[in-house]
PDB file of C-alpha atoms in Angstrom:
ATOM      1  CA  MET A   1     -41.320  31.435  56.169  1.00  0.00           C
ATOM      2  CA  ASN A   2     -43.608  34.247  55.005  1.00  0.00           C
ATOM      3  CA  GLU A   3     -42.461  37.427  53.214  1.00  0.00           C
ATOM      4  CA  GLU A   4     -42.211  39.517  56.383  1.00  0.00           C
ATOM      5  CA  GLN A   5     -40.102  36.890  58.151  1.00  0.00           C
ATOM      6  CA  LEU A   6     -37.807  36.626  55.100  1.00  0.00           C
ATOM      7  CA  ARG A   7     -37.143  40.406  54.999  1.00  0.00           C
ATOM      8  CA  GLU A   8     -36.465  40.463  58.729  1.00  0.00           C
ATOM      9  CA  GLY A   9     -34.026  37.559  58.429  1.00  0.00           C
ATOM     10  CA  LEU A  10     -32.139  39.275  55.572  1.00  0.00           C
ATOM     11  CA  ARG A  11     -31.842  42.540  57.539  1.00  0.00           C
ATOM     12  CA  SER A  12     -30.404  40.674  60.546  1.00  0.00           C
ATOM     13  CA  GLU A  13     -27.888  38.793  58.373  1.00  0.00           C
ATOM     14  CA  MET A  14     -26.700  41.940  56.538  1.00  0.00           C
ATOM     15  CA  ALA A  15     -26.320  43.839  59.794  1.00  0.00           C
ATOM     16  CA  GLY A  16     -23.878  41.221  61.052  1.00  0.00           C
ATOM     17  CA  ILE A  17     -21.562  41.450  57.999  1.00  0.00           C
ATOM     18  CA  THR A  18     -18.631  43.887  58.048  1.00  0.00           C
ATOM     19  CA  PRO A  19     -18.912  46.102  54.938  1.00  0.00           C
ATOM     20  CA  PRO A  20     -15.862  46.246  52.609  1.00  0.00           C
ATOM     21  CA  PRO A  21     -13.742  49.408  52.646  1.00  0.00           C
ATOM     22  CA  PRO A  22     -14.594  52.008  50.013  1.00  0.00           C
ATOM     23  CA  LEU A  23     -12.727  51.720  46.734  1.00  0.00           C
ATOM     24  CA  SER A  24      -9.630  53.940  46.633  1.00  0.00           C
ATOM     25  CA  THR A  25      -8.626  54.977  43.116  1.00  0.00           C
ATOM     26  CA  GLU A  26      -5.146  55.973  44.289  1.00  0.00           C
ATOM     27  CA  ALA A  27      -4.552  52.624  46.015  1.00  0.00           C
ATOM     28  CA  ALA A  28      -5.741  50.671  42.967  1.00  0.00           C
ATOM     29  CA  LEU A  29      -3.428  52.610  40.605  1.00  0.00           C
ATOM     30  CA  GLY A  30      -0.502  52.130  42.955  1.00  0.00           C
ATOM     31  CA  ALA A  31      -1.043  48.369  43.069  1.00  0.00           C
ATOM     32  CA  ALA A  32      -1.277  48.246  39.257  1.00  0.00           C
ATOM     33  CA  ARG A  33       1.987  50.203  38.883  1.00  0.00           C
ATOM     34  CA  ARG A  34       3.810  47.860  41.281  1.00  0.00           C
ATOM     35  CA  THR A  35       2.524  44.782  39.414  1.00  0.00           C
ATOM     36  CA  HIS A  36       3.553  46.255  36.029  1.00  0.00           C
ATOM     37  CA  PHE A  37       7.012  47.091  37.348  1.00  0.00           C
ATOM     38  CA  ARG A  38       7.526  43.562  38.722  1.00  0.00           C
ATOM     39  CA  ARG A  39       6.394  41.970  35.431  1.00  0.00           C
ATOM     40  CA  ARG A  40       8.812  44.109  33.389  1.00  0.00           C
ATOM     41  CA  ALA A  41      11.654  43.225  35.723  1.00  0.00           C
ATOM     42  CA  VAL A  42      10.919  39.476  35.483  1.00  0.00           C
ATOM     43  CA  TRP A  43      10.835  39.462  31.670  1.00  0.00           C
ATOM     44  CA  ALA A  44      13.941  41.618  31.443  1.00  0.00           C
ATOM     45  CA  SER A  45      15.882  39.159  33.579  1.00  0.00           C
ATOM     46  CA  LEU A  46      14.383  36.253  31.600  1.00  0.00           C
ATOM     47  CA  GLY A  47      15.557  37.774  28.322  1.00  0.00           C
ATOM     48  CA  SER A  48      19.084  38.127  29.687  1.00  0.00           C
ATOM     49  CA  ALA A  49      19.038  34.542  30.897  1.00  0.00           C
ATOM     50  CA  ALA A  50      17.838  33.313  27.497  1.00  0.00           C
ATOM     51  CA  VAL A  51      20.722  35.100  25.757  1.00  0.00           C
ATOM     52  CA  VAL A  52      23.296  33.668  28.155  1.00  0.00           C
ATOM     53  CA  LEU A  53      21.902  30.135  27.873  1.00  0.00           C
ATOM     54  CA  ALA A  54      21.696  30.346  24.084  1.00  0.00           C
ATOM     55  CA  VAL A  55      25.358  31.308  23.913  1.00  0.00           C
ATOM     56  CA  ALA A  56      26.178  28.411  26.208  1.00  0.00           C
ATOM     57  CA  GLY A  57      24.299  26.014  23.900  1.00  0.00           C
ATOM     58  CA  PHE A  58      20.972  25.548  25.730  1.00  0.00           C
ATOM     59  CA  ALA A  59      17.722  25.469  23.762  1.00  0.00           C
ATOM     60  CA  ALA A  60      15.087  26.493  26.325  1.00  0.00           C
ATOM     61  CA  VAL A  61      14.450  28.035  29.735  1.00  0.00           C
ATOM     62  CA  THR A  62      11.418  28.016  32.011  1.00  0.00           C
ATOM     63  CA  THR A  63       9.396  31.138  32.750  1.00  0.00           C
ATOM     64  CA  PRO A  64       8.360  31.974  36.347  1.00  0.00           C
ATOM     65  CA  ASP A  65       4.833  30.686  35.698  1.00  0.00           C
ATOM     66  CA  GLY A  66       6.115  27.266  34.581  1.00  0.00           C
ATOM     67  CA  ARG A  67       5.769  27.665  30.807  1.00  0.00           C
ATOM     68  CA  LEU A  68       8.577  26.694  28.470  1.00  0.00           C
ATOM     69  CA  TYR A  69      10.296  29.586  26.723  1.00  0.00           C
ATOM     70  CA  GLN A  70      12.014  28.665  23.462  1.00  0.00           C
ATOM     71  CA  PRO A  71      13.852  31.133  21.244  1.00  0.00           C
ATOM     72  CA  ALA A  72      12.729  31.164  17.624  1.00  0.00           C
ATOM     73  CA  GLY A  73      14.711  28.769  15.427  1.00  0.00           C
ATOM     74  CA  ASN A  74      17.102  26.003  16.395  1.00  0.00           C
ATOM     75  CA  GLY A  75      20.217  28.126  16.464  1.00  0.00           C
ATOM     76  CA  PRO A  76      23.603  27.094  15.058  1.00  0.00           C
ATOM     77  CA  LEU A  77      24.718  23.511  15.528  1.00  0.00           C
ATOM     78  CA  ALA A  78      28.265  22.675  16.548  1.00  0.00           C
ATOM     79  CA  SER A  79      30.309  20.638  14.097  1.00  0.00           C
ATOM     80  CA  PRO A  80      30.593  16.932  15.002  1.00  0.00           C
ATOM     81  CA  ASP A  81      34.302  17.245  15.778  1.00  0.00           C
ATOM     82  CA  ALA A  82      33.931  20.303  18.030  1.00  0.00           C
ATOM     83  CA  SER A  83      35.665  20.061  21.376  1.00  0.00           C
ATOM     84  CA  GLY A  84      33.525  18.248  23.929  1.00  0.00           C
ATOM     85  CA  ASP A  85      30.895  17.134  21.381  1.00  0.00           C
ATOM     86  CA  THR A  86      30.532  13.342  21.228  1.00  0.00           C
ATOM     87  CA  LYS A  87      28.246  13.299  18.157  1.00  0.00           C
ATOM     88  CA  GLN A  88      29.805  11.337  15.305  1.00  0.00           C
ATOM     89  CA  ALA A  89      29.939  12.706  11.775  1.00  0.00           C
ATOM     90  CA  TRP A  90      27.955  10.927   9.092  1.00  0.00           C
ATOM     91  CA  PRO A  91      30.090   8.713   6.812  1.00  0.00           C
ATOM     92  CA  THR A  92      31.852  10.329   3.882  1.00  0.00           C
ATOM     93  CA  GLY A  93      29.908  10.224   0.632  1.00  0.00           C
ATOM     94  CA  PRO A  94      31.319   9.695  -2.866  1.00  0.00           C
ATOM     95  CA  ASP A  95      31.934  13.437  -3.185  1.00  0.00           C
ATOM     96  CA  GLY A  96      34.315  13.369  -0.222  1.00  0.00           C
ATOM     97  CA  ARG A  97      31.890  15.201   2.068  1.00  0.00           C
ATOM     98  CA  PRO A  98      29.867  13.834   5.014  1.00  0.00           C
ATOM     99  CA  GLN A  99      26.402  12.554   4.138  1.00  0.00           C
ATOM    100  CA  GLU A 100      23.393  14.678   5.056  1.00  0.00           C
ATOM    101  CA  ASP A 101      21.787  11.821   7.013  1.00  0.00           C
ATOM    102  CA  ARG A 102      22.021   8.045   7.481  1.00  0.00           C
ATOM    103  CA  THR A 103      20.994   7.138   3.917  1.00  0.00           C
ATOM    104  CA  ALA A 104      23.563   6.717   1.134  1.00  0.00           C
ATOM    105  CA  ARG A 105      22.171   8.147  -2.102  1.00  0.00           C
ATOM    106  CA  ALA A 106      25.243   7.406  -4.230  1.00  0.00           C
ATOM    107  CA  GLY A 107      28.509   5.501  -4.020  1.00  0.00           C
ATOM    108  CA  SER A 108      29.388   1.903  -3.160  1.00  0.00           C
ATOM    109  CA  LYS A 109      26.960   1.563  -0.239  1.00  0.00           C
ATOM    110  CA  HIS A 110      24.067   2.804  -2.359  1.00  0.00           C
ATOM    111  CA  ASP A 111      25.121   0.330  -5.061  1.00  0.00           C
ATOM    112  CA  GLN A 112      24.941  -2.496  -2.525  1.00  0.00           C
ATOM    113  CA  GLY A 113      21.298  -1.583  -1.902  1.00  0.00           C
ATOM    114  CA  VAL A 114      20.587  -1.682  -5.648  1.00  0.00           C
ATOM    115  CA  HIS A 115      22.364  -5.047  -5.900  1.00  0.00           C
ATOM    116  CA  LEU A 116      20.272  -6.449  -3.051  1.00  0.00           C
ATOM    117  CA  LEU A 117      17.063  -5.334  -4.753  1.00  0.00           C
ATOM    118  CA  ASN A 118      18.068  -7.011  -8.030  1.00  0.00           C
ATOM    119  CA  GLU A 119      18.885 -10.257  -6.219  1.00  0.00           C
ATOM    120  CA  ALA A 120      15.564 -10.131  -4.371  1.00  0.00           C
ATOM    121  CA  VAL A 121      13.702  -9.788  -7.680  1.00  0.00           C
ATOM    122  CA  SER A 122      15.649 -12.721  -9.120  1.00  0.00           C
ATOM    123  CA  VAL A 123      14.502 -15.220  -6.449  1.00  0.00           C
ATOM    124  CA  ILE A 124      10.743 -14.628  -6.828  1.00  0.00           C
ATOM    125  CA  PRO A 125       9.281 -17.986  -7.922  1.00  0.00           C
ATOM    126  CA  SER A 126       7.608 -18.569 -11.270  1.00  0.00           C
ATOM    127  CA  GLY A 127       3.879 -17.947 -11.286  1.00  0.00           C
ATOM    128  CA  TYR A 128       4.396 -14.538  -9.663  1.00  0.00           C
ATOM    129  CA  THR A 129       5.221 -11.209 -11.272  1.00  0.00           C
ATOM    130  CA  THR A 130       7.172  -8.294  -9.828  1.00  0.00           C
ATOM    131  CA  PRO A 131       5.508  -5.064 -11.055  1.00  0.00           C
ATOM    132  CA  GLU A 132       7.589  -1.915 -11.349  1.00  0.00           C
ATOM    133  CA  ASP A 133       6.860   1.713 -10.555  1.00  0.00           C
ATOM    134  CA  PRO A 134       6.365   4.131 -13.482  1.00  0.00           C
ATOM    135  CA  PRO A 135       9.710   5.582 -14.641  1.00  0.00           C
ATOM    136  CA  SER A 136       8.386   9.088 -13.928  1.00  0.00           C
ATOM    137  CA  ARG A 137       8.317   8.421 -10.176  1.00  0.00           C
ATOM    138  CA  SER A 138      11.284   9.552  -8.104  1.00  0.00           C
ATOM    139  CA  ALA A 139      13.083   7.171  -5.764  1.00  0.00           C
ATOM    140  CA  GLU A 140      11.161   8.650  -2.805  1.00  0.00           C
ATOM    141  CA  GLU A 141       7.798   8.034  -4.508  1.00  0.00           C
ATOM    142  CA  ARG A 142       8.349   4.387  -5.447  1.00  0.00           C
ATOM    143  CA  THR A 143       6.473   1.675  -3.577  1.00  0.00           C
ATOM    144  CA  LEU A 144       6.696  -1.444  -5.774  1.00  0.00           C
ATOM    145  CA  ARG A 145      10.463  -1.860  -5.829  1.00  0.00           C
ATOM    146  CA  THR A 146      12.496  -0.033  -3.207  1.00  0.00           C
ATOM    147  CA  HIS A 147      15.990  -0.232  -1.762  1.00  0.00           C
ATOM    148  CA  GLN A 148      18.024   1.598   0.858  1.00  0.00           C
ATOM    149  CA  ALA A 149      21.510   1.609   2.350  1.00  0.00           C
ATOM    150  CA  GLN A 150      21.664   3.065   5.853  1.00  0.00           C
ATOM    151  CA  PHE A 151      24.530   3.805   8.225  1.00  0.00           C
ATOM    152  CA  GLU A 152      23.843   2.229  11.625  1.00  0.00           C
ATOM    153  CA  ASP A 153      26.859   2.877  13.856  1.00  0.00           C
ATOM    154  CA  LYS A 154      30.621   2.942  14.123  1.00  0.00           C
ATOM    155  CA  VAL A 155      31.927  -0.114  16.005  1.00  0.00           C
ATOM    156  CA  ASN A 156      35.624  -0.283  16.912  1.00  0.00           C
ATOM    157  CA  GLY A 157      36.325   2.360  14.288  1.00  0.00           C
ATOM    158  CA  VAL A 158      34.454   0.478  11.529  1.00  0.00           C
ATOM    159  CA  ASP A 159      31.215   1.716   9.939  1.00  0.00           C
ATOM    160  CA  VAL A 160      28.340  -0.751  10.283  1.00  0.00           C
ATOM    161  CA  TRP A 161      25.608  -0.511   7.643  1.00  0.00           C
ATOM    162  CA  SER A 162      22.280  -2.146   6.882  1.00  0.00           C
ATOM    163  CA  TYR A 163      20.723  -2.692   3.463  1.00  0.00           C
ATOM    164  CA  SER A 164      17.082  -3.348   2.662  1.00  0.00           C
ATOM    165  CA  SER A 165      14.986  -4.077  -0.409  1.00  0.00           C
ATOM    166  CA  SER A 166      11.248  -4.527  -0.885  1.00  0.00           C
ATOM    167  CA  VAL A 167       9.671  -6.183  -3.924  1.00  0.00           C
ATOM    168  CA  ALA A 168       5.970  -6.164  -4.766  1.00  0.00           C
ATOM    169  CA  VAL A 169       4.859  -9.683  -5.722  1.00  0.00           C
ATOM    170  CA  ALA A 170       1.662 -10.152  -7.713  1.00  0.00           C
ATOM    171  CA  GLN A 171      -0.449 -13.128  -8.708  1.00  0.00           C
ATOM    172  CA  GLY A 172      -3.930 -12.813 -10.205  1.00  0.00           C
ATOM    173  CA  ASN A 173      -5.592  -9.791  -8.587  1.00  0.00           C
ATOM    174  CA  GLY A 174      -3.538 -10.001  -5.392  1.00  0.00           C
ATOM    175  CA  THR A 175      -0.319  -8.196  -4.494  1.00  0.00           C
ATOM    176  CA  GLY A 176       1.991  -8.970  -1.573  1.00  0.00           C
ATOM    177  CA  ARG A 177       5.639  -8.284  -0.918  1.00  0.00           C
ATOM    178  CA  VAL A 178       9.021  -9.859  -0.212  1.00  0.00           C
ATOM    179  CA  ILE A 179      11.615  -8.030   1.870  1.00  0.00           C
ATOM    180  CA  VAL A 180      15.316  -8.767   2.215  1.00  0.00           C
ATOM    181  CA  GLU A 181      17.353  -6.959   4.859  1.00  0.00           C
ATOM    182  CA  VAL A 182      21.089  -7.394   5.495  1.00  0.00           C
ATOM    183  CA  HIS A 183      23.204  -6.096   8.400  1.00  0.00           C
ATOM    184  CA  ASP A 184      26.993  -5.788   8.260  1.00  0.00           C
ATOM    185  CA  ALA A 185      29.260  -7.793  10.543  1.00  0.00           C
ATOM    186  CA  GLY A 186      29.744  -5.970  13.843  1.00  0.00           C
ATOM    187  CA  ASN A 187      26.007  -5.486  14.360  1.00  0.00           C
ATOM    188  CA  PRO A 188      24.626  -5.971  17.910  1.00  0.00           C
ATOM    189  CA  LEU A 189      21.829  -8.369  16.885  1.00  0.00           C
ATOM    190  CA  PRO A 190      21.313 -11.642  18.803  1.00  0.00           C
ATOM    191  CA  THR A 191      23.037 -14.890  17.846  1.00  0.00           C
ATOM    192  CA  GLU A 192      20.436 -17.510  18.804  1.00  0.00           C
ATOM    193  CA  PRO A 193      18.264 -18.179  15.704  1.00  0.00           C
ATOM    194  CA  CYS A 194      14.803 -17.461  17.145  1.00  0.00           C
ATOM    195  CA  ALA A 195      15.986 -14.522  19.253  1.00  0.00           C
ATOM    196  CA  LEU A 196      17.461 -13.111  16.045  1.00  0.00           C
ATOM    197  CA  ALA A 197      14.255 -13.694  14.064  1.00  0.00           C
ATOM    198  CA  GLN A 198      12.110 -12.034  16.720  1.00  0.00           C
ATOM    199  CA  ASN A 199      14.380  -8.989  16.627  1.00  0.00           C
ATOM    200  CA  PHE A 200      13.322  -8.179  13.055  1.00  0.00           C
ATOM    201  CA  TRP A 201      11.442  -4.859  13.133  1.00  0.00           C
ATOM    202  CA  GLY A 202      10.755  -5.552  16.803  1.00  0.00           C
ATOM    203  CA  MET A 203       8.079  -8.089  15.815  1.00  0.00           C
ATOM    204  CA  GLN A 204       7.273 -11.208  17.805  1.00  0.00           C
ATOM    205  CA  GLY A 205       5.651 -14.464  16.808  1.00  0.00           C
ATOM    206  CA  GLU A 206       5.735 -18.239  16.823  1.00  0.00           C
ATOM    207  CA  CYS A 207       9.283 -19.222  15.866  1.00  0.00           C
ATOM    208  CA  GLN A 208      10.839 -22.520  14.849  1.00  0.00           C
ATOM    209  CA  VAL A 209      14.397 -23.455  13.940  1.00  0.00           C
ATOM    210  CA  GLU A 210      14.941 -24.807  10.438  1.00  0.00           C
ATOM    211  CA  THR A 211      18.108 -26.685   9.456  1.00  0.00           C
ATOM    212  CA  VAL A 212      19.600 -25.767   6.072  1.00  0.00           C
ATOM    213  CA  GLY A 213      22.711 -27.869   5.520  1.00  0.00           C
ATOM    214  CA  ALA A 214      24.863 -27.097   8.560  1.00  0.00           C
ATOM    215  CA  ALA A 215      23.062 -23.791   9.246  1.00  0.00           C
ATOM    216  CA  GLN A 216      20.398 -23.158  11.882  1.00  0.00           C
ATOM    217  CA  VAL A 217      17.815 -20.600  10.724  1.00  0.00           C
ATOM    218  CA  GLY A 218      15.133 -18.995  12.856  1.00  0.00           C
ATOM    219  CA  VAL A 219      11.759 -18.700  11.101  1.00  0.00           C
ATOM    220  CA  VAL A 220       8.726 -16.916  12.509  1.00  0.00           C
ATOM    221  CA  VAL A 221       5.917 -18.928  10.963  1.00  0.00           C
ATOM    222  CA  ARG A 222       3.058 -17.069  12.612  1.00  0.00           C
ATOM    223  CA  PRO A 223       3.294 -13.439  13.772  1.00  0.00           C
ATOM    224  CA  GLY A 224       1.826 -12.088  16.975  1.00  0.00           C
ATOM    225  CA  SER A 225      -0.394  -9.008  16.996  1.00  0.00           C
ATOM    226  CA  ASP A 226       1.751  -7.206  14.390  1.00  0.00           C
ATOM    227  CA  GLU A 227       0.218  -7.797  10.953  1.00  0.00           C
ATOM    228  CA  ARG A 228       2.769  -6.017   8.760  1.00  0.00           C
ATOM    229  CA  LEU A 229       4.280  -9.323   7.584  1.00  0.00           C
ATOM    230  CA  ASP A 230       3.242 -12.975   7.730  1.00  0.00           C
ATOM    231  CA  GLN A 231       6.520 -14.938   7.900  1.00  0.00           C
ATOM    232  CA  TRP A 232      10.232 -14.169   8.065  1.00  0.00           C
ATOM    233  CA  SER A 233      13.540 -15.985   8.454  1.00  0.00           C
ATOM    234  CA  ALA A 234      16.819 -14.893  10.045  1.00  0.00           C
ATOM    235  CA  TYR A 235      20.384 -16.179   9.797  1.00  0.00           C
ATOM    236  CA  ARG A 236      23.728 -14.983  11.109  1.00  0.00           C
ATOM    237  CA  HIS A 237      26.630 -16.024   8.900  1.00  0.00           C
ATOM    238  CA  PRO A 238      29.855 -17.176  10.591  1.00  0.00           C
ATOM    239  CA  ASP A 239      31.462 -13.825   9.695  1.00  0.00           C
ATOM    240  CA  GLY A 240      28.681 -11.944  11.569  1.00  0.00           C
ATOM    241  CA  VAL A 241      26.615 -10.738   8.605  1.00  0.00           C
ATOM    242  CA  VAL A 242      22.881 -11.068   9.356  1.00  0.00           C
ATOM    243  CA  VAL A 243      20.229 -11.731   6.710  1.00  0.00           C
ATOM    244  CA  PHE A 244      16.446 -11.430   7.130  1.00  0.00           C
ATOM    245  CA  VAL A 245      13.997 -12.578   4.433  1.00  0.00           C
ATOM    246  CA  ALA A 246      10.313 -11.754   4.959  1.00  0.00           C
ATOM    247  CA  GLN A 247       7.080 -12.220   3.048  1.00  0.00           C
ATOM    248  CA  GLY A 248       3.541 -10.901   3.373  1.00  0.00           C
ATOM    249  CA  VAL A 249       0.288 -11.426   1.497  1.00  0.00           C
ATOM    250  CA  THR A 250      -0.452  -7.674   1.473  1.00  0.00           C
ATOM    251  CA  LEU A 251       1.450  -4.728   0.025  1.00  0.00           C
ATOM    252  CA  ASP A 252      -0.860  -1.932   1.173  1.00  0.00           C
ATOM    253  CA  GLU A 253      -4.508  -1.355   2.009  1.00  0.00           C
ATOM    254  CA  SER A 254      -5.355  -0.139  -1.487  1.00  0.00           C
ATOM    255  CA  ARG A 255      -4.628  -3.504  -3.157  1.00  0.00           C
ATOM    256  CA  PRO A 256      -6.195  -6.974  -2.743  1.00  0.00           C
ATOM    257  CA  ALA A 257      -4.050  -9.503  -0.890  1.00  0.00           C
ATOM    258  CA  LEU A 258      -2.398 -12.608  -2.309  1.00  0.00           C
ATOM    259  CA  THR A 259      -4.253 -15.856  -1.731  1.00  0.00           C
ATOM    260  CA  LYS A 260      -1.013 -17.622  -0.708  1.00  0.00           C
ATOM    261  CA  LEU A 261       2.547 -16.730   0.241  1.00  0.00           C
ATOM    262  CA  PRO A 262       5.260 -17.069  -2.444  1.00  0.00           C
ATOM    263  CA  PHE A 263       7.607 -19.290  -0.365  1.00  0.00           C
ATOM    264  CA  SER A 264       7.182 -22.304   1.875  1.00  0.00           C
ATOM    265  CA  VAL A 265       8.841 -22.239   5.306  1.00  0.00           C
ATOM    266  CA  PRO A 266      11.840 -24.395   4.157  1.00  0.00           C
ATOM    267  CA  GLN A 267      12.280 -22.148   1.092  1.00  0.00           C
ATOM    268  CA  LEU A 268      12.185 -19.018   3.261  1.00  0.00           C
ATOM    269  CA  ALA A 269      14.861 -20.511   5.530  1.00  0.00           C
ATOM    270  CA  ALA A 270      17.052 -21.432   2.569  1.00  0.00           C
ATOM    271  CA  LEU A 271      16.882 -17.889   1.220  1.00  0.00           C
ATOM    272  CA  ALA A 272      18.310 -16.488   4.473  1.00  0.00           C
ATOM    273  CA  VAL A 273      21.386 -18.688   3.932  1.00  0.00           C
ATOM    274  CA  ASP A 274      21.618 -17.966   0.182  1.00  0.00           C
ATOM    275  CA  GLU A 275      24.996 -16.466  -0.723  1.00  0.00           C
ATOM    276  CA  ARG A 276      23.318 -14.001  -3.082  1.00  0.00           C
ATOM    277  CA  PHE A 277      22.193 -12.054  -0.007  1.00  0.00           C
ATOM    278  CA  HIS A 278      25.480 -12.442   1.859  1.00  0.00           C
ATOM    279  CA  LEU A 279      26.749  -8.903   1.280  1.00  0.00           C
ATOM    280  CA  LYS A 280      30.380  -8.267   2.226  1.00  0.00           C
TER     281      LYS A 280
END
């Protein structure tokens, strides 16, 4: 197509198109006013709805365009014993007041956690050391020797707790760890030895049952894809108390690993049955 044919084609095409109506300033302003009025009305009704829902205890509403509208702040929380609220209060601390969260930071439950840590340190075999954190570090900052007592649930009106301790274990340039965790009677953990062992921290692995006296102990001798720990044992005492004992060749990524684990598989199984960890 030459230049003359192109111009002629464009003229024919433009002649067949209906031209748009001329812009009306008055019509445009009227449409803008109506849109502004509708937007103000929507947000006014939304604000009223947010107030009503906040009073009723709701945390958020949805705006007409699908976004989530959330008032600033969380708002007041109802007390655990308020009418219609099924949330349980935290257990009472040594000061006679409910705890702030699940962790006991003083009192008899806290002392059980300290006791468990001391017992865990006492079973570390000779040839290994158990380094301590500097005294200047707070309990929250410690990594070499830690303990915790935690409220789990209330079962048939009885508080069920768990207790855990972690001990850094060193030999030569390497540092690993040993963990002991105990769950009160009334816990919902499995009964079968290997099912119980594979419930520890939700980790799976190759499990075998070890016999210690009359007790059957589940021992995961080789973990699956989870590399946090290398072996762990699990035992449920006849009274329902559950004990886990775990070991790993690494403590954290900043330290070299141990060349071998502190306990053999039979020793690890025997520790799960050891009465020193049978907290009551």
